[in-house]
Amino acid sequence: MRVRFLMVFVFLSLTCGKPSIANEYRYAGEWRTLDGTMNLSLPGRVAVGADGNVYVIDLRMQRLAKYTPSGSVISTWGNYAPGEGEFDFPEAVEVAPNGDIYILQTELGKVQRFTRDGDFVYEWGSFVTVGGSFSFPSALGVDTNGDVYVADRLENRIKHFTSTGSFLREWGSSGTGEGCFRNPGDIAAGSGGKIFVTDSENHRVQYFNRSGSFLGMWGSHGVGDGQFDFPTGITVGPDGNVYVADEFNHRIQYFTSTGSFLGKLGVEGFNAGEFYAPCSLAFSAGGLLYVVDKGNGRIQYFRPAAADDK
């Protein structure tokens, strides 16, 4: 029997210069169902609410599914239609501080807001190239203040809004220099107002303050520790570390908030704890790590081994 146990060793330098093991993760489970009658067709993005419930977008079925922490379906919503509160290629999902749900509708050029039960609240956005509008919105992030950040794939910019959709600022352009992007893949907010962005085709992570000032970056193209092959999903864990879905290297890597490599999780495969094109990830407040294993059509989740040893 294959042992469903995956250990991630993180070596941290202490003041005395000796390494110590900081984290281990155990495979905890997975699910493939979309709504109880059919399986996930093309899972895209995942988000987790403060109550532990998990939200997953199915890109092909154009639905949002809400699950318990262990993957039982609570509800689904969304239909392919151009009307208010309907879906047309929903590509990203995030949870607001009050538990409301933001969904990015790429083909409609809109950000939609729903209650946690799926009731439509409001939406904003349009397809023009002036501040606050979109050319091809592709990723979404929400900070602890409730502000919303949207990555525009065609403009290679990050756009910053209030929680009600008032435009505040934007930054970025196409290129390889500091603060430039080639296909921004995902956005995550960290402590101290840091905004982390996966710069997918530049194979790196960049981070900024809330005003868009460049603070730093790390990564390059490759298979080594700290290198990436098309990084997509990004999230900040309860430990303050930054976790990145290294999609075409079929693994999760994680780092300090300034980019020092800490550890990695997973290899290419279809068994428990293995991945094929992981594209999104999110933590629960209790430390469960949820990963969209896109190529295998499933959601996997992991728990710190220390939680099992208590």
Short mmCIF file of C-alpha atoms in Angstrom, two decimals:
data_model
loop_
_atom_site.label_atom_id
_atom_site.label_comp_id
_atom_site.label_asym_id
_atom_site.label_seq_id
_atom_site.Cartn_x
_atom_site.Cartn_y
_atom_site.Cartn_z
CA MET A 1 0.00 0.00 0.00
CA ARG A 2 1.30 3.39 -0.89
CA VAL A 3 1.87 5.42 2.25
CA ARG A 4 -0.07 8.66 1.96
CA PHE A 5 2.46 10.72 3.76
CA LEU A 6 4.29 13.65 2.34
CA MET A 7 6.96 15.48 4.28
CA VAL A 8 8.20 18.91 3.48
CA PHE A 9 11.38 19.88 5.25
CA VAL A 10 12.07 23.52 5.74
CA PHE A 11 15.52 24.42 6.94
CA LEU A 12 15.80 27.76 8.64
CA SER A 13 19.04 29.36 9.72
CA LEU A 14 19.03 30.12 13.41
CA THR A 15 21.23 32.65 15.13
CA CYS A 16 23.48 29.82 16.24
CA GLY A 17 23.83 28.69 12.61
CA LYS A 18 22.20 25.27 13.11
CA PRO A 19 19.29 24.16 10.87
CA SER A 20 15.98 22.93 12.25
CA ILE A 21 12.92 21.25 10.74
CA ALA A 22 10.10 23.78 10.72
CA ASN A 23 7.26 22.11 8.82
CA GLU A 24 5.93 18.74 7.73
CA TYR A 25 2.72 18.20 5.76
CA ARG A 26 0.57 15.12 5.53
CA TYR A 27 -1.77 14.38 2.68
CA ALA A 28 -5.23 14.72 4.21
CA GLY A 29 -7.64 14.06 1.36
CA GLU A 30 -8.99 15.02 -2.04
CA TRP A 31 -12.19 15.37 -3.99
CA ARG A 32 -13.29 15.48 -7.61
CA THR A 33 -17.03 16.13 -7.43
CA LEU A 34 -18.52 19.40 -8.68
CA ASP A 35 -22.12 19.21 -7.53
CA GLY A 36 -22.85 15.66 -6.44
CA THR A 37 -23.92 14.53 -9.91
CA MET A 38 -20.79 15.25 -11.96
CA ASN A 39 -17.08 15.62 -11.43
CA LEU A 40 -14.95 18.72 -11.77
CA SER A 41 -14.21 19.23 -15.44
CA LEU A 42 -11.45 21.85 -15.34
CA PRO A 43 -10.90 23.21 -11.83
CA GLY A 44 -9.28 26.63 -11.94
CA ARG A 45 -9.02 28.69 -8.74
CA VAL A 46 -9.61 28.03 -5.06
CA ALA A 47 -10.34 30.31 -2.10
CA VAL A 48 -11.12 29.58 1.56
CA GLY A 49 -13.38 31.56 3.88
CA ALA A 50 -12.77 32.33 7.54
CA ASP A 51 -15.35 29.63 8.36
CA GLY A 52 -13.21 27.03 6.57
CA ASN A 53 -15.56 26.54 3.64
CA VAL A 54 -13.82 26.13 0.29
CA TYR A 55 -14.78 27.80 -3.02
CA VAL A 56 -13.67 26.35 -6.36
CA ILE A 57 -14.25 27.61 -9.90
CA ASP A 58 -14.75 25.06 -12.65
CA LEU A 59 -13.54 26.84 -15.79
CA ARG A 60 -15.16 24.51 -18.31
CA MET A 61 -18.52 24.16 -16.55
CA GLN A 62 -18.60 27.89 -15.64
CA ARG A 63 -19.74 27.17 -12.11
CA LEU A 64 -18.63 28.06 -8.61
CA ALA A 65 -18.87 25.28 -6.04
CA LYS A 66 -18.88 25.75 -2.26
CA TYR A 67 -17.61 22.86 -0.13
CA THR A 68 -17.10 21.94 3.48
CA PRO A 69 -13.44 21.77 4.56
CA SER A 70 -13.36 18.06 3.70
CA GLY A 71 -14.97 18.46 0.27
CA SER A 72 -18.68 17.79 0.73
CA VAL A 73 -20.72 19.96 -1.63
CA ILE A 74 -22.74 22.70 0.07
CA SER A 75 -23.98 24.55 -3.01
CA THR A 76 -23.10 25.64 -6.54
CA TRP A 77 -24.04 28.72 -8.50
CA GLY A 78 -23.50 30.38 -11.84
CA ASN A 79 -24.78 29.92 -15.38
CA TYR A 80 -23.28 30.80 -18.72
CA ALA A 81 -25.10 34.02 -19.61
CA PRO A 82 -24.31 37.72 -20.04
CA GLY A 83 -26.83 38.97 -17.47
CA GLU A 84 -26.24 40.54 -14.08
CA GLY A 85 -24.78 38.00 -11.70
CA GLU A 86 -24.31 35.39 -14.43
CA PHE A 87 -21.02 33.92 -15.64
CA ASP A 88 -18.93 34.11 -18.78
CA PHE A 89 -15.54 32.52 -18.18
CA PRO A 90 -15.14 33.06 -14.45
CA GLU A 91 -11.39 32.86 -13.90
CA ALA A 92 -10.70 33.88 -10.29
CA VAL A 93 -12.36 33.80 -6.88
CA GLU A 94 -11.46 35.49 -3.58
CA VAL A 95 -13.12 35.89 -0.19
CA ALA A 96 -13.64 39.37 1.29
CA PRO A 97 -12.89 40.02 4.98
CA ASN A 98 -16.65 39.94 5.75
CA GLY A 99 -17.09 36.59 3.98
CA ASP A 100 -18.53 37.90 0.70
CA ILE A 101 -17.25 36.30 -2.50
CA TYR A 102 -15.57 38.13 -5.40
CA ILE A 103 -15.57 36.45 -8.79
CA LEU A 104 -13.65 37.75 -11.79
CA GLN A 105 -15.55 37.35 -15.05
CA THR A 106 -12.86 37.49 -17.71
CA GLU A 107 -15.03 37.50 -20.85
CA LEU A 108 -17.40 40.09 -19.35
CA GLY A 109 -14.58 42.31 -18.08
CA LYS A 110 -16.23 42.51 -14.66
CA VAL A 111 -15.66 41.88 -10.98
CA GLN A 112 -18.78 40.48 -9.29
CA ARG A 113 -19.57 40.35 -5.59
CA PHE A 114 -21.87 37.78 -4.00
CA THR A 115 -22.81 36.88 -0.45
CA ARG A 116 -21.29 33.67 0.87
CA ASP A 117 -24.60 31.98 0.00
CA GLY A 118 -24.44 33.04 -3.65
CA ASP A 119 -26.79 36.03 -3.66
CA PHE A 120 -25.65 38.66 -6.15
CA VAL A 121 -24.64 42.01 -4.55
CA TYR A 122 -23.10 44.18 -7.30
CA GLU A 123 -20.49 44.26 -10.07
CA TRP A 124 -18.15 46.68 -11.79
CA GLY A 125 -15.85 46.87 -14.82
CA SER A 126 -15.92 47.30 -18.59
CA PHE A 127 -13.72 46.68 -21.63
CA VAL A 128 -11.82 49.90 -22.32
CA THR A 129 -8.18 50.83 -21.73
CA VAL A 130 -8.60 53.70 -19.30
CA GLY A 131 -7.91 53.56 -15.57
CA GLY A 132 -10.27 51.23 -13.76
CA SER A 133 -11.39 49.31 -16.83
CA PHE A 134 -10.02 46.13 -18.33
CA SER A 135 -8.64 44.63 -21.52
CA PHE A 136 -8.40 41.00 -20.32
CA PRO A 137 -8.66 40.63 -16.53
CA SER A 138 -7.11 37.39 -15.37
CA ALA A 139 -6.41 37.33 -11.62
CA LEU A 140 -7.81 38.71 -8.40
CA GLY A 141 -6.57 39.47 -4.89
CA VAL A 142 -8.10 40.99 -1.75
CA ASP A 143 -6.12 42.53 1.12
CA THR A 144 -7.00 42.67 4.81
CA ASN A 145 -8.56 46.11 4.36
CA GLY A 146 -10.93 44.68 1.78
CA ASP A 147 -9.31 46.43 -1.20
CA VAL A 148 -9.39 44.51 -4.47
CA TYR A 149 -6.49 44.01 -6.89
CA VAL A 150 -7.03 42.82 -10.47
CA ALA A 151 -4.32 41.64 -12.88
CA ASP A 152 -4.90 42.49 -16.54
CA ARG A 153 -3.18 39.96 -18.77
CA LEU A 154 -3.19 42.04 -21.97
CA GLU A 155 -2.16 45.30 -20.36
CA ASN A 156 0.33 43.59 -18.02
CA ARG A 157 -0.87 45.78 -15.17
CA ILE A 158 -2.24 45.51 -11.67
CA LYS A 159 -5.34 47.61 -10.93
CA HIS A 160 -6.27 48.58 -7.37
CA PHE A 161 -9.88 49.25 -6.27
CA THR A 162 -11.81 49.85 -3.09
CA SER A 163 -14.11 47.08 -1.91
CA THR A 164 -17.00 48.75 -3.76
CA GLY A 165 -15.14 49.10 -7.05
CA SER A 166 -13.87 52.67 -6.95
CA PHE A 167 -10.64 52.85 -8.91
CA LEU A 168 -7.58 53.90 -6.90
CA ARG A 169 -4.47 53.31 -9.01
CA GLU A 170 -2.67 50.97 -11.38
CA TRP A 171 0.91 49.94 -12.03
CA GLY A 172 3.00 47.82 -14.38
CA SER A 173 3.70 47.49 -18.09
CA SER A 174 4.88 44.82 -20.49
CA GLY A 175 8.51 43.80 -20.13
CA THR A 176 11.15 42.04 -18.09
CA GLY A 177 12.39 44.84 -15.84
CA GLU A 178 11.47 45.62 -12.25
CA GLY A 179 7.74 46.23 -11.94
CA CYS A 180 7.05 44.96 -15.47
CA PHE A 181 5.09 41.81 -16.27
CA ARG A 182 4.62 39.17 -18.91
CA ASN A 183 1.28 37.56 -18.05
CA PRO A 184 0.66 38.29 -14.35
CA GLY A 185 -0.79 35.05 -13.05
CA ASP A 186 -2.13 35.62 -9.55
CA ILE A 187 -2.12 38.10 -6.65
CA ALA A 188 -1.82 37.59 -2.90
CA ALA A 189 -1.78 40.10 -0.05
CA GLY A 190 0.62 39.64 2.85
CA SER A 191 1.32 41.33 6.15
CA GLY A 192 2.59 44.87 6.22
CA GLY A 193 0.69 45.77 3.07
CA LYS A 194 2.85 43.66 0.73
CA ILE A 195 1.24 42.62 -2.56
CA PHE A 196 2.74 39.52 -4.22
CA VAL A 197 2.28 38.82 -7.95
CA THR A 198 3.31 35.76 -9.94
CA ASP A 199 4.86 37.02 -13.18
CA SER A 200 4.20 33.81 -15.08
CA GLU A 201 6.07 34.20 -18.38
CA ASN A 202 9.00 35.88 -16.64
CA HIS A 203 9.09 32.88 -14.26
CA ARG A 204 9.33 34.96 -11.10
CA VAL A 205 7.47 36.51 -8.18
CA GLN A 206 7.43 40.27 -7.67
CA TYR A 207 6.18 42.15 -4.64
CA PHE A 208 5.03 45.72 -4.06
CA ASN A 209 3.50 47.93 -1.42
CA ARG A 210 -0.19 48.82 -1.60
CA SER A 211 0.62 51.92 -3.66
CA GLY A 212 2.37 49.83 -6.32
CA SER A 213 5.95 50.74 -5.45
CA PHE A 214 8.32 47.91 -6.36
CA LEU A 215 9.92 46.21 -3.33
CA GLY A 216 11.64 43.12 -4.68
CA MET A 217 11.46 39.95 -6.75
CA TRP A 218 12.84 36.43 -6.96
CA GLY A 219 12.93 33.47 -9.32
CA SER A 220 14.18 32.48 -12.75
CA HIS A 221 13.33 29.85 -15.36
CA GLY A 222 14.42 26.35 -14.40
CA VAL A 223 13.82 23.26 -12.30
CA GLY A 224 16.05 23.99 -9.30
CA ASP A 225 15.00 25.15 -5.87
CA GLY A 226 13.65 28.69 -6.15
CA GLN A 227 13.29 28.44 -9.94
CA PHE A 228 9.98 28.24 -11.78
CA ASP A 229 8.36 26.99 -14.94
CA PHE A 230 5.28 29.19 -15.34
CA PRO A 231 4.32 30.03 -11.74
CA THR A 232 0.60 30.72 -11.43
CA GLY A 233 -1.20 30.53 -8.07
CA ILE A 234 0.18 32.31 -5.03
CA THR A 235 -0.95 32.64 -1.43
CA VAL A 236 0.39 33.73 1.94
CA GLY A 237 0.16 31.13 4.69
CA PRO A 238 -0.74 31.60 8.35
CA ASP A 239 3.02 31.46 9.00
CA GLY A 240 3.56 34.52 6.79
CA ASN A 241 5.46 32.52 4.18
CA VAL A 242 4.65 32.76 0.48
CA TYR A 243 3.46 29.61 -1.33
CA VAL A 244 3.64 29.39 -5.13
CA ALA A 245 2.09 26.90 -7.56
CA ASP A 246 4.98 26.10 -9.90
CA GLU A 247 2.63 24.82 -12.56
CA PHE A 248 4.80 23.14 -15.19
CA ASN A 249 7.29 21.84 -12.63
CA HIS A 250 4.26 20.16 -11.00
CA ARG A 251 5.03 21.26 -7.45
CA ILE A 252 4.42 23.84 -4.75
CA GLN A 253 7.38 25.90 -3.55
CA TYR A 254 7.45 28.22 -0.60
CA PHE A 255 9.56 31.09 0.56
CA THR A 256 9.98 33.77 3.16
CA SER A 257 8.20 37.03 2.39
CA THR A 258 11.42 38.35 0.84
CA GLY A 259 12.02 35.31 -1.37
CA SER A 260 14.40 33.02 0.53
CA PHE A 261 13.66 29.42 -0.47
CA LEU A 262 12.21 27.29 2.33
CA GLY A 263 10.78 24.12 0.86
CA LYS A 264 8.79 22.33 -1.81
CA LEU A 265 5.85 19.97 -1.94
CA GLY A 266 4.92 17.35 -4.52
CA VAL A 267 6.23 15.80 -7.72
CA GLU A 268 4.66 15.06 -11.09
CA GLY A 269 2.15 12.24 -10.93
CA PHE A 270 -1.43 11.20 -10.24
CA ASN A 271 -1.14 9.54 -6.82
CA ALA A 272 -1.94 11.11 -3.47
CA GLY A 273 0.31 14.09 -2.81
CA GLU A 274 1.45 14.29 -6.45
CA PHE A 275 0.41 16.94 -8.96
CA TYR A 276 -0.09 17.53 -12.65
CA ALA A 277 -0.18 21.28 -13.40
CA PRO A 278 -1.18 22.68 -9.98
CA CYS A 279 -2.51 26.15 -10.67
CA SER A 280 -4.02 27.60 -7.49
CA LEU A 281 -3.73 27.21 -3.73
CA ALA A 282 -5.18 28.64 -0.53
CA PHE A 283 -4.92 28.16 3.22
CA SER A 284 -7.63 27.86 5.81
CA ALA A 285 -7.22 29.81 9.03
CA GLY A 286 -6.46 26.49 10.73
CA GLY A 287 -3.54 25.75 8.44
CA LEU A 288 -5.03 23.34 5.90
CA LEU A 289 -3.46 23.84 2.48
CA TYR A 290 -5.79 23.36 -0.51
CA VAL A 291 -4.31 22.86 -3.99
CA VAL A 292 -6.07 22.83 -7.35
CA ASP A 293 -4.48 19.85 -9.11
CA LYS A 294 -5.79 20.98 -12.49
CA GLY A 295 -4.34 18.30 -14.74
CA ASN A 296 -5.69 15.55 -12.47
CA GLY A 297 -9.11 17.21 -12.14
CA ARG A 298 -9.16 17.31 -8.36
CA ILE A 299 -8.64 19.32 -5.20
CA GLN A 300 -6.05 17.97 -2.77
CA TYR A 301 -5.54 19.19 0.76
CA PHE A 302 -2.77 18.80 3.29
CA ARG A 303 -2.42 19.39 7.03
CA PRO A 304 0.65 20.11 9.13
CA ALA A 305 1.94 16.85 10.59
CA ALA A 306 2.21 18.57 13.96
CA ALA A 307 -1.59 18.82 14.06
CA ASP A 308 -1.83 15.01 13.93
CA ASP A 309 0.82 14.55 16.58
CA LYS A 310 -0.90 16.64 19.25
#
